[in-house]
CSV table of C-alpha atoms (C1' of nucleotides) in Angstrom, one decimal:
chain,number,residue,atom,x,y,z
A,1,MET,CA,29.8,-12.6,11.5
A,2,ALA,CA,26.9,-14.4,9.8
A,3,GLU,CA,25.6,-11.4,7.9
A,4,SER,CA,26.9,-7.9,7.3
A,5,THR,CA,25.0,-5.0,8.8
A,6,ARG,CA,24.2,-3.8,5.3
A,7,GLU,CA,22.5,-7.1,4.5
A,8,ARG,CA,20.6,-7.1,7.8
A,9,ILE,CA,19.3,-3.7,7.0
A,10,LEU,CA,18.2,-4.7,3.6
A,11,ASP,CA,16.4,-7.8,5.0
A,12,ALA,CA,14.6,-5.8,7.7
A,13,ALA,CA,13.7,-3.2,5.1
A,14,LEU,CA,12.3,-5.7,2.7
A,15,ARG,CA,10.1,-7.1,5.4
A,16,ALA,CA,8.9,-3.7,6.6
A,17,PHE,CA,8.3,-2.2,3.1
A,18,GLY,CA,6.7,-5.4,1.9
A,19,THR,CA,4.2,-5.6,4.7
A,20,GLU,CA,3.8,-2.1,6.3
A,21,GLY,CA,4.6,-0.2,3.1
A,22,PHE,CA,7.1,2.6,2.4
A,23,ALA,CA,5.3,5.5,4.0
A,24,ALA,CA,4.4,3.5,7.1
A,25,THR,CA,8.0,2.4,7.7
A,26,SER,CA,10.1,4.7,9.8
A,27,LEU,CA,13.9,4.5,10.0
A,28,ASP,CA,13.7,4.6,13.7
A,29,ALA,CA,11.5,1.6,13.9
A,30,LEU,CA,13.7,-0.2,11.5
A,31,ALA,CA,16.8,0.6,13.6
A,32,THR,CA,15.1,-0.5,16.8
A,33,GLU,CA,14.2,-3.8,15.2
A,34,LEU,CA,17.8,-4.3,14.3
A,35,GLY,CA,19.2,-3.2,17.7
A,36,ILE,CA,21.1,-0.4,16.1
A,37,ARG,CA,20.8,3.4,15.7
A,38,LYS,CA,19.1,5.1,12.9
A,39,GLN,CA,22.3,6.9,12.0
A,40,THR,CA,24.0,3.6,11.3
A,41,ILE,CA,21.3,2.9,8.7
A,42,LEU,CA,22.0,6.3,7.2
A,43,TYR,CA,25.7,5.5,7.1
A,44,TYR,CA,25.0,2.7,4.6
A,45,PHE,CA,22.3,4.4,2.6
A,46,PRO,CA,22.0,8.1,2.0
A,47,SER,CA,18.3,8.3,2.4
A,48,LYS,CA,15.1,6.3,3.0
A,49,GLN,CA,14.3,6.4,-0.7
A,50,ALA,CA,17.8,4.9,-1.4
A,51,ILE,CA,17.1,2.0,0.9
A,52,PHE,CA,13.8,1.3,-0.9
A,53,GLU,CA,15.5,1.3,-4.2
A,54,ALA,CA,18.2,-1.0,-3.0
A,55,VAL,CA,15.6,-3.3,-1.7
A,56,VAL,CA,13.7,-3.2,-4.9
A,57,ASP,CA,16.8,-4.0,-6.9
A,58,ARG,CA,17.7,-7.0,-4.8
A,59,ALA,CA,14.1,-8.3,-4.8
A,60,ALA,CA,13.8,-7.9,-8.5
A,61,SER,CA,17.0,-9.8,-9.2
A,62,ASP,CA,15.9,-12.6,-6.9
A,63,LEU,CA,12.6,-12.8,-8.8
A,64,VAL,CA,14.3,-12.7,-12.1
A,65,LYS,CA,16.6,-15.5,-11.1
A,66,VAL,CA,13.7,-17.7,-10.2
A,67,PHE,CA,12.2,-17.2,-13.6
A,68,GLU,CA,15.4,-17.6,-15.5
A,69,GLU,CA,16.2,-20.8,-13.7
A,70,GLN,CA,12.9,-22.3,-14.8
A,71,ALA,CA,13.2,-20.8,-18.3
A,72,ALA,CA,16.6,-22.5,-18.7
A,73,ARG,CA,14.9,-25.9,-18.2
A,74,GLY,CA,13.3,-25.5,-21.6
A,75,ILE,CA,10.1,-27.4,-20.8
A,76,GLY,CA,7.2,-26.6,-23.1
A,77,GLY,CA,3.5,-26.1,-23.0
A,78,LEU,CA,1.3,-26.2,-20.0
A,79,ASP,CA,3.9,-28.1,-18.0
A,80,GLN,CA,6.2,-25.1,-18.1
A,81,VAL,CA,3.3,-22.9,-17.0
A,82,GLU,CA,2.6,-25.2,-14.1
A,83,ALA,CA,6.3,-25.3,-13.1
A,84,ILE,CA,6.4,-21.5,-13.0
A,85,VAL,CA,3.3,-21.3,-10.9
A,86,LYS,CA,4.8,-23.8,-8.5
A,87,ARG,CA,7.9,-21.7,-8.2
A,88,VAL,CA,6.0,-18.6,-7.6
A,89,PHE,CA,4.1,-20.3,-4.8
A,90,ARG,CA,7.2,-21.6,-3.2
A,91,LEU,CA,8.5,-18.1,-3.2
A,92,ALA,CA,5.2,-16.8,-1.7
A,93,VAL,CA,5.4,-19.3,1.1
A,94,ARG,CA,9.1,-18.9,1.9
A,95,ARG,CA,9.5,-15.2,1.4
A,96,PRO,CA,6.0,-13.6,1.4
A,97,GLN,CA,7.5,-10.1,1.8
A,98,LEU,CA,9.1,-10.4,-1.6
A,99,LEU,CA,5.7,-10.5,-3.3
A,100,GLY,CA,4.4,-7.9,-0.9
A,101,LEU,CA,7.1,-5.6,-2.0
A,102,ILE,CA,6.0,-6.1,-5.6
A,103,ARG,CA,2.5,-5.1,-4.7
A,104,GLU,CA,3.9,-2.0,-2.9
A,105,VAL,CA,6.0,-1.0,-5.9
A,106,THR,CA,3.2,-1.6,-8.4
A,107,ARG,CA,0.8,0.6,-6.5
A,108,PRO,CA,-0.3,3.6,-8.5
A,109,GLY,CA,1.8,6.7,-7.8
A,110,SER,CA,4.7,4.7,-6.5
A,111,LEU,CA,8.2,5.8,-7.4
A,112,SER,CA,10.8,3.2,-8.5
A,113,ILE,CA,8.3,1.3,-10.6
A,114,ASP,CA,10.6,2.0,-13.5
A,115,ARG,CA,13.4,0.5,-11.5
A,116,LEU,CA,11.5,-2.7,-11.1
A,117,SER,CA,10.3,-2.9,-14.7
A,118,ALA,CA,13.9,-2.4,-15.9
A,119,HIS,CA,14.7,-5.7,-14.3
A,120,THR,CA,11.5,-7.5,-15.2
A,121,ALA,CA,11.0,-6.3,-18.8
A,122,PRO,CA,13.3,-9.0,-20.2
A,123,ILE,CA,11.3,-11.8,-18.5
A,124,PHE,CA,8.0,-10.3,-19.7
A,125,ASP,CA,9.3,-10.3,-23.2
A,126,ARG,CA,10.5,-13.8,-22.9
A,127,ALA,CA,7.2,-14.9,-21.4
A,128,ARG,CA,5.3,-13.3,-24.2
A,129,ASP,CA,7.4,-14.9,-26.8
A,130,PHE,CA,7.0,-18.2,-25.0
A,131,LEU,CA,3.2,-17.9,-25.1
A,132,GLN,CA,3.2,-16.9,-28.7
A,133,ARG,CA,5.4,-19.8,-29.7
A,134,GLU,CA,3.3,-22.4,-27.8
A,135,MET,CA,0.1,-21.0,-29.3
A,136,ASP,CA,1.6,-21.2,-32.8
A,137,ALA,CA,2.7,-24.8,-32.1
A,138,GLY,CA,-0.9,-25.6,-31.0
A,139,ARG,CA,0.1,-26.5,-27.5
A,140,MET,CA,-2.0,-23.7,-26.0
A,141,LYS,CA,-5.3,-22.1,-26.9
A,142,SER,CA,-4.7,-19.0,-29.1
A,143,SER,CA,-5.4,-15.5,-27.9
A,144,ASP,CA,-3.6,-12.2,-27.4
A,145,PRO,CA,-0.4,-13.3,-25.6
A,146,GLU,CA,0.1,-9.9,-23.9
A,147,MET,CA,-3.4,-9.8,-22.4
A,148,LEU,CA,-3.1,-13.5,-21.5
A,149,LEU,CA,0.1,-12.7,-19.7
A,150,LEU,CA,-1.6,-10.0,-17.7
A,151,SER,CA,-4.4,-12.3,-16.7
A,152,LEU,CA,-1.9,-15.0,-15.7
A,153,TYR,CA,0.1,-12.5,-13.7
A,154,SER,CA,-3.0,-11.2,-11.9
A,155,THR,CA,-4.3,-14.6,-11.1
A,156,VAL,CA,-1.1,-16.1,-9.9
A,157,VAL,CA,0.2,-13.2,-7.9
A,158,GLY,CA,-3.3,-12.6,-6.5
A,159,VAL,CA,-3.9,-16.2,-5.4
A,160,ALA,CA,-0.4,-16.3,-4.0
A,161,THR,CA,-0.6,-13.0,-2.0
A,162,GLU,CA,-4.1,-12.1,-1.2
A,163,LEU,CA,-4.0,-13.7,2.2
A,164,GLU,CA,-6.4,-11.2,3.8
A,165,VAL,CA,-9.0,-11.7,1.1
A,166,GLN,CA,-8.7,-15.4,1.7
A,167,ARG,CA,-9.1,-15.0,5.4
A,168,ALA,CA,-12.2,-12.8,4.7
A,169,MET,CA,-13.5,-15.6,2.4
A,170,GLY,CA,-12.9,-18.1,5.2
A,171,ILE,CA,-10.1,-19.9,3.4
A,172,SER,CA,-7.2,-21.4,5.4
A,173,ASP,CA,-3.8,-19.8,5.0
A,174,SER,CA,-1.8,-22.6,6.3
A,175,LEU,CA,0.9,-24.3,4.3
A,176,ARG,CA,-1.6,-27.0,3.5
A,177,GLY,CA,-4.0,-24.3,2.3
A,178,ALA,CA,-1.3,-22.9,0.1
A,179,VAL,CA,-0.8,-26.3,-1.6
A,180,ALA,CA,-4.5,-26.7,-2.1
A,181,ARG,CA,-4.7,-23.2,-3.6
A,182,ARG,CA,-1.9,-23.9,-5.9
A,183,GLN,CA,-3.4,-27.2,-7.1
A,184,GLU,CA,-6.8,-25.5,-7.7
A,185,LEU,CA,-5.1,-22.6,-9.5
A,186,ILE,CA,-3.2,-25.0,-11.8
A,187,ARG,CA,-6.4,-26.8,-12.6
A,188,PHE,CA,-8.0,-23.4,-13.3
A,189,LEU,CA,-5.2,-22.3,-15.6
A,190,ARG,CA,-5.0,-25.6,-17.4
A,191,ALA,CA,-8.7,-25.4,-18.2
A,192,ALA,CA,-8.3,-21.9,-19.5
A,193,LEU,CA,-5.2,-22.7,-21.6
A,194,GLU,CA,-5.6,-26.2,-22.9
A,195,PRO,CA,-6.1,-26.3,-26.7
A,196,ALA,CA,-9.6,-27.4,-27.9
B,1,MET,CA,-24.8,23.8,-1.9
B,2,ALA,CA,-24.1,20.9,-4.2
B,3,GLU,CA,-22.4,18.7,-1.7
B,4,SER,CA,-22.0,18.9,2.0
B,5,THR,CA,-18.5,19.4,3.5
B,6,ARG,CA,-18.7,16.0,5.1
B,7,GLU,CA,-19.3,14.4,1.7
B,8,ARG,CA,-16.5,16.4,0.1
B,9,ILE,CA,-14.1,15.2,2.8
B,10,LEU,CA,-15.1,11.6,2.2
B,11,ASP,CA,-14.7,12.0,-1.5
B,12,ALA,CA,-11.2,13.5,-1.2
B,13,ALA,CA,-10.2,10.9,1.4
B,14,LEU,CA,-11.3,8.1,-0.8
B,15,ARG,CA,-9.2,9.4,-3.6
B,16,ALA,CA,-6.2,9.9,-1.3
B,17,PHE,CA,-6.4,6.7,0.6
B,18,GLY,CA,-7.1,4.7,-2.6
B,19,THR,CA,-4.1,6.0,-4.4
B,20,GLU,CA,-1.5,7.3,-1.9
B,21,GLY,CA,-2.5,4.9,0.9
B,22,PHE,CA,-3.4,5.5,4.5
B,23,ALA,CA,0.0,6.3,5.9
B,24,ALA,CA,1.0,8.5,3.1
B,25,THR,CA,-2.1,10.7,3.4
B,26,SER,CA,-1.9,13.6,5.8
B,27,LEU,CA,-4.8,15.5,7.1
B,28,ASP,CA,-3.1,18.8,6.2
B,29,ALA,CA,-2.8,17.7,2.6
B,30,LEU,CA,-6.4,16.6,2.5
B,31,ALA,CA,-7.5,19.9,3.9
B,32,THR,CA,-5.4,22.0,1.5
B,33,GLU,CA,-6.8,20.0,-1.4
B,34,LEU,CA,-10.3,20.9,-0.2
B,35,GLY,CA,-9.5,24.5,0.6
B,36,ILE,CA,-10.4,24.2,4.2
B,37,ARG,CA,-8.5,23.8,7.5
B,38,LYS,CA,-7.5,20.5,9.0
B,39,GLN,CA,-9.5,21.3,12.1
B,40,THR,CA,-12.7,21.4,10.0
B,41,ILE,CA,-12.0,17.8,9.0
B,42,LEU,CA,-11.5,16.9,12.7
B,43,TYR,CA,-14.8,18.5,13.5
B,44,TYR,CA,-16.6,16.0,11.3
B,45,PHE,CA,-14.4,13.0,12.2
B,46,PRO,CA,-12.8,12.4,15.5
B,47,SER,CA,-9.5,11.0,14.1
B,48,LYS,CA,-7.8,10.0,10.9
B,49,GLN,CA,-8.6,6.4,11.5
B,50,ALA,CA,-12.3,7.3,11.8
B,51,ILE,CA,-12.2,8.9,8.4
B,52,PHE,CA,-10.6,5.8,6.9
B,53,GLU,CA,-13.3,3.7,8.4
B,54,ALA,CA,-16.1,5.9,7.1
B,55,VAL,CA,-14.5,5.8,3.7
B,56,VAL,CA,-14.3,2.0,3.8
B,57,ASP,CA,-17.9,1.7,4.9
B,58,ARG,CA,-19.1,3.9,2.1
B,59,ALA,CA,-16.9,2.2,-0.5
B,60,ALA,CA,-18.0,-1.2,0.7
B,61,SER,CA,-21.7,-0.4,0.4
B,62,ASP,CA,-21.2,1.0,-3.1
B,63,LEU,CA,-19.4,-2.2,-4.1
B,64,VAL,CA,-22.1,-4.4,-2.5
B,65,LYS,CA,-24.8,-2.4,-4.3
B,66,VAL,CA,-23.2,-3.1,-7.7
B,67,PHE,CA,-23.1,-6.8,-7.0
B,68,GLU,CA,-26.6,-7.0,-5.6
B,69,GLU,CA,-28.0,-5.1,-8.6
B,70,GLN,CA,-26.5,-7.7,-10.9
B,71,ALA,CA,-27.5,-10.6,-8.7
B,72,ALA,CA,-31.1,-9.4,-8.7
B,73,ARG,CA,-31.2,-9.9,-12.5
B,74,GLY,CA,-31.1,-13.6,-11.9
B,75,ILE,CA,-29.1,-14.4,-15.0
B,76,GLY,CA,-27.4,-17.8,-14.9
B,77,GLY,CA,-24.2,-19.5,-16.0
B,78,LEU,CA,-21.3,-17.8,-17.7
B,79,ASP,CA,-23.5,-15.0,-18.9
B,80,GLN,CA,-23.9,-13.9,-15.3
B,81,VAL,CA,-20.1,-14.1,-14.7
B,82,GLU,CA,-19.6,-12.0,-17.8
B,83,ALA,CA,-22.1,-9.4,-16.6
B,84,ILE,CA,-20.3,-9.1,-13.3
B,85,VAL,CA,-16.9,-8.7,-14.9
B,86,LYS,CA,-18.4,-6.0,-17.1
B,87,ARG,CA,-19.7,-4.2,-14.0
B,88,VAL,CA,-16.4,-4.4,-12.1
B,89,PHE,CA,-14.7,-3.0,-15.1
B,90,ARG,CA,-17.1,-0.1,-15.4
B,91,LEU,CA,-16.4,0.6,-11.8
B,92,ALA,CA,-12.7,0.4,-12.3
B,93,VAL,CA,-12.9,2.9,-15.2
B,94,ARG,CA,-15.3,5.4,-13.5
B,95,ARG,CA,-14.1,5.2,-9.9
B,96,PRO,CA,-10.6,3.7,-9.9
B,97,GLN,CA,-9.9,4.9,-6.4
B,98,LEU,CA,-12.6,2.6,-5.1
B,99,LEU,CA,-10.8,-0.6,-6.2
B,100,GLY,CA,-7.6,1.1,-5.1
B,101,LEU,CA,-9.0,1.4,-1.6
B,102,ILE,CA,-9.9,-2.3,-1.6
B,103,ARG,CA,-6.3,-3.0,-2.3
B,104,GLU,CA,-5.2,-0.8,0.5
B,105,VAL,CA,-7.6,-2.4,3.0
B,106,THR,CA,-6.7,-5.9,2.0
B,107,ARG,CA,-3.0,-5.3,2.4
B,108,PRO,CA,-1.5,-7.5,5.1
B,109,GLY,CA,-1.5,-5.8,8.5
B,110,SER,CA,-4.1,-3.4,7.6
B,111,LEU,CA,-6.7,-2.4,10.1
B,112,SER,CA,-10.4,-2.3,9.2
B,113,ILE,CA,-10.1,-5.4,7.1
B,114,ASP,CA,-12.9,-6.8,9.3
B,115,ARG,CA,-14.9,-3.7,8.6
B,116,LEU,CA,-14.7,-4.4,4.9
B,117,SER,CA,-15.4,-8.1,5.1
B,118,ALA,CA,-18.4,-7.5,7.4
B,119,HIS,CA,-20.0,-5.8,4.3
B,120,THR,CA,-18.7,-8.2,1.7
B,121,ALA,CA,-19.2,-11.6,3.4
B,122,PRO,CA,-22.8,-11.9,2.3
B,123,ILE,CA,-21.9,-11.4,-1.4
B,124,PHE,CA,-19.0,-13.9,-1.1
B,125,ASP,CA,-21.5,-16.4,0.3
B,126,ARG,CA,-23.9,-15.7,-2.4
B,127,ALA,CA,-21.3,-16.0,-5.1
B,128,ARG,CA,-20.1,-19.3,-3.7
B,129,ASP,CA,-23.6,-20.6,-3.6
B,130,PHE,CA,-24.1,-19.4,-7.2
B,131,LEU,CA,-21.0,-21.1,-8.4
B,132,GLN,CA,-22.0,-24.4,-6.6
B,133,ARG,CA,-25.4,-24.3,-8.1
B,134,GLU,CA,-24.2,-23.6,-11.6
B,135,MET,CA,-21.7,-26.4,-11.3
B,136,ASP,CA,-24.3,-28.8,-10.1
B,137,ALA,CA,-26.6,-27.9,-13.0
B,138,GLY,CA,-23.7,-28.6,-15.4
B,139,ARG,CA,-23.5,-25.0,-16.7
B,140,MET,CA,-20.0,-24.6,-15.4
B,141,LYS,CA,-17.0,-26.9,-15.0
B,142,SER,CA,-16.9,-28.5,-11.6
B,143,SER,CA,-14.2,-27.6,-9.1
B,144,ASP,CA,-13.9,-26.2,-5.5
B,145,PRO,CA,-16.2,-23.2,-5.6
B,146,GLU,CA,-14.3,-21.4,-2.8
B,147,MET,CA,-11.0,-21.7,-4.6
B,148,LEU,CA,-12.5,-20.8,-7.9
B,149,LEU,CA,-13.9,-17.7,-6.3
B,150,LEU,CA,-10.5,-16.7,-5.1
B,151,SER,CA,-9.0,-17.2,-8.6
B,152,LEU,CA,-11.8,-15.2,-10.1
B,153,TYR,CA,-11.4,-12.4,-7.6
B,154,SER,CA,-7.7,-12.2,-8.2
B,155,THR,CA,-7.9,-12.3,-11.9
B,156,VAL,CA,-10.7,-9.7,-12.3
B,157,VAL,CA,-9.4,-7.3,-9.7
B,158,GLY,CA,-5.9,-7.7,-10.9
B,159,VAL,CA,-6.7,-7.1,-14.6
B,160,ALA,CA,-8.9,-4.2,-13.6
B,161,THR,CA,-6.5,-2.4,-11.3
B,162,GLU,CA,-2.9,-3.4,-12.1
B,163,LEU,CA,-2.4,-0.4,-14.3
B,164,GLU,CA,1.2,0.0,-13.4
B,165,VAL,CA,2.0,-3.6,-14.2
B,166,GLN,CA,0.3,-3.1,-17.5
B,167,ARG,CA,2.3,0.0,-18.2
B,168,ALA,CA,5.4,-1.9,-17.4
B,169,MET,CA,4.3,-4.6,-19.8
B,170,GLY,CA,3.7,-2.0,-22.5
B,171,ILE,CA,-0.1,-2.4,-22.5
B,172,SER,CA,-2.2,0.7,-23.2
B,173,ASP,CA,-4.3,2.0,-20.2
B,174,SER,CA,-6.6,4.1,-22.3
B,175,LEU,CA,-10.4,3.5,-22.2
B,176,ARG,CA,-10.0,1.5,-25.4
B,177,GLY,CA,-7.4,-0.6,-23.6
B,178,ALA,CA,-9.7,-1.2,-20.8
B,179,VAL,CA,-12.4,-2.6,-23.2
B,180,ALA,CA,-9.8,-4.8,-24.9
B,181,ARG,CA,-8.6,-6.1,-21.5
B,182,ARG,CA,-12.1,-6.8,-20.5
B,183,GLN,CA,-12.9,-8.7,-23.6
B,184,GLU,CA,-9.8,-10.8,-23.4
B,185,LEU,CA,-10.4,-11.5,-19.7
B,186,ILE,CA,-13.9,-12.7,-20.5
B,187,ARG,CA,-12.6,-15.0,-23.1
B,188,PHE,CA,-10.0,-16.3,-20.7
B,189,LEU,CA,-12.6,-16.9,-18.0
B,190,ARG,CA,-15.1,-18.5,-20.4
B,191,ALA,CA,-12.4,-20.9,-21.5
B,192,ALA,CA,-11.6,-21.8,-17.9
B,193,LEU,CA,-15.2,-22.3,-16.8
B,194,GLU,CA,-17.0,-23.7,-19.8
B,195,PRO,CA,-18.2,-27.3,-19.2
B,196,ALA,CA,-16.5,-30.0,-21.2
C,1,DA,C1',-32.9,40.8,22.1
C,2,DC,C1',-30.9,36.6,23.6
C,3,DT,C1',-29.7,32.0,23.7
C,4,DT,C1',-28.5,28.0,21.3
C,5,DC,C1',-26.7,25.3,17.7
C,6,DT,C1',-23.8,24.5,13.7
C,7,DC,C1',-19.8,25.2,11.6
C,8,DT,C1',-15.1,27.0,10.5
C,9,DC,C1',-11.6,29.2,12.1
C,10,DT,C1',-6.7,30.6,14.8
C,11,DA,C1',-3.5,29.2,18.0
C,12,DC,C1',-1.0,25.6,20.0
C,13,DC,C1',1.3,21.2,21.3
C,14,DA,C1',3.9,16.9,22.0
C,15,DA,C1',5.7,13.4,19.3
C,16,DT,C1',7.7,11.7,15.3
C,17,DT,C1',9.8,12.3,10.9
C,18,DG,C1',14.1,12.1,7.7
C,19,DG,C1',18.4,13.9,7.8
C,20,DT,C1',23.2,16.5,9.3
C,21,DA,C1',27.5,17.1,12.0
C,22,DG,C1',30.9,15.1,14.0
C,23,DA,C1',33.0,12.4,18.1
C,24,DG,C1',35.2,8.0,19.2
C,25,DG,C1',36.5,3.3,19.0
C,26,DA,C1',38.3,-0.6,16.4
C,27,DT,C1',41.2,-2.6,13.0
C,28,DC,C1',44.3,-2.3,9.5
C,29,DG,C1',48.8,-1.5,6.7
C,30,DT,C1',53.0,0.9,7.3
D,1,DA,C1',53.9,3.7,17.0
D,2,DC,C1',50.9,6.1,13.7
D,3,DG,C1',47.9,7.6,10.5
D,4,DA,C1',43.9,6.0,7.7
D,5,DT,C1',39.8,3.7,7.0
D,6,DC,C1',35.7,1.6,8.6
D,7,DC,C1',31.9,1.6,11.4
D,8,DT,C1',28.7,3.0,15.1
D,9,DC,C1',27.6,6.1,18.1
D,10,DT,C1',25.6,10.8,20.7
D,11,DA,C1',23.7,15.2,19.9
D,12,DC,C1',20.9,18.0,17.3
D,13,DC,C1',17.5,20.0,14.0
D,14,DA,C1',13.7,21.8,11.1
D,15,DA,C1',9.6,20.2,9.4
D,16,DT,C1',5.5,17.6,9.6
D,17,DT,C1',2.4,14.6,12.1
D,18,DG,C1',-2.4,13.8,14.4
D,19,DG,C1',-4.8,16.0,17.7
D,20,DT,C1',-6.7,19.7,21.6
D,21,DA,C1',-8.8,24.1,23.2
D,22,DG,C1',-11.4,27.4,22.4
D,23,DA,C1',-12.8,31.9,19.8
D,24,DG,C1',-16.1,33.8,16.6
D,25,DA,C1',-19.4,34.0,12.8
D,26,DG,C1',-23.9,33.0,11.2
D,27,DA,C1',-28.5,31.2,11.3
D,28,DA,C1',-32.5,29.7,13.9
D,29,DG,C1',-35.7,29.4,17.7
D,30,DT,C1',-37.7,31.7,21.6
DNA sequence: ACTTCTCTCTACCAATTGGTAGAGGATCGT
DNA sequence: ACGATCCTCTACCAATTGGTAGAGAGAAGT
C-alpha cells in the first residue's frame, strides 16, 4: 500500500480545507472523493474539527521545515531574503493548498489560529532577529523589524497566493507567470531593502 | 425609520460574509441577529447567493468610490501612492468587514469573483496607467507596472487586514497600532518605489 | 367599503450536516 | 483453532440547512 488511509484523508482534507474552506467542506464529500465511507473518516478522527487541527499541524510543520532548511544555510543579507522568497514560491506552485490553508486559518474568527502560531512563533522570532542583525550590520535598510516582517509576509504570501486577483488583473497564472511574478517580487523587495 | 429592512439585511450580511464567510453564514443566524424571521430575508432576496451578490455589488462600488475620489485629486508620484494607502487604511479601520469580504470573494473557487472584477477592472486599468506614466516621467522606479500593482495590492491589503497574523506575531492591533503599521508600510513602499 | 400592494409572519419540507452504535471481515499472535 | 485487534462497513439520528406556500396585518388608492 502506497499510502495509509489516514494519510490519504489528511491529504484530501488539506486540499478541501485549503480551497473550499472549513465550513464548505463536508465529511461526506471528503469520503466520496476518497472512495470510502464517512464513518471510516470518523474512525481515524473523532470530529471534523479534529481533522482540521491535524491538517493544520502537519501543514505547519511542513512550512516550518522549509524555513529551517533555508535558515540552516546561514546565508546573509538580501541573498537570504531572496532564497526564502524562492522557497515560498516553489511551495506555492507545488502545493498551493498549503498556503491556502494558511489563509483559511488566519481568517478572523478562525479557531486553531493558536495551533498554527504555536508552530510558527519560533520562525517569526528567528526572522525578526535575522532582520535586526542584518540592519545592525548595515546589510539592510534600517526600520522596525517587526513591521517589516509583516510587510514582507503580506507581500510574499499575497503575490504567491492571490491567483484570483491576478486573474482579475489579467495576469497569467501559468508556471512561467509564477516565475515572472517571483522575479518581479524579488526586484521589488531588493529595492525596498537595499541599504542607501 | 432610520434604515430600511433591506439595507439592514445587507449590512448584517456584509459583516457576516466578511468575517465568518459565505458557507459559515446561515440565513437563520442572520435573521436572529436582525430580530426578524428568515422568510423576511427571503422576501427581499430570492436566495442566499443573491444576497451575497448584492453585498458584493455594494461593497465593490463603495471601494471604487474611495479610489475614484482620490484619483480625482490628480496628485502625482509617491504622494498619490501614499494618499491611497492612507485611504485604504482608513477603510480597514472603519469598515474592516469590507476588506474581509474582498478576501472572501478572491478566495480560489469562489463564485462572483467576476462580479467583483467587473467593478474593479476600471480602477486596475487606471492604476496601471498611472504607474506607467509616473515611471515614464521618472517619478518612480521603473519596472513592470502590472506586477508592481500586484505587489502593492498584496502588501497594502495584507498589512491592512491580516490582523490574526499580526496578533500571532505579537503586534498590537489597536488604532495606534494601525497608524504605526501604516507609517511603516508607507516607508517601505517609498523605499521600494523611489527613483534612484 | 373594498381592493390592492407591501411587508412580515407561521407552517412546512426535503436534503444535508456531523456524529453514534455496532456488525462483520481480515489479520495477527498464541 | 481462537480470541484480540484493526479497519471498514451499514444503519440510524437529531439538528440545521436553504427554500416554498400561503395567511394576515397594515396602509393607500379608488
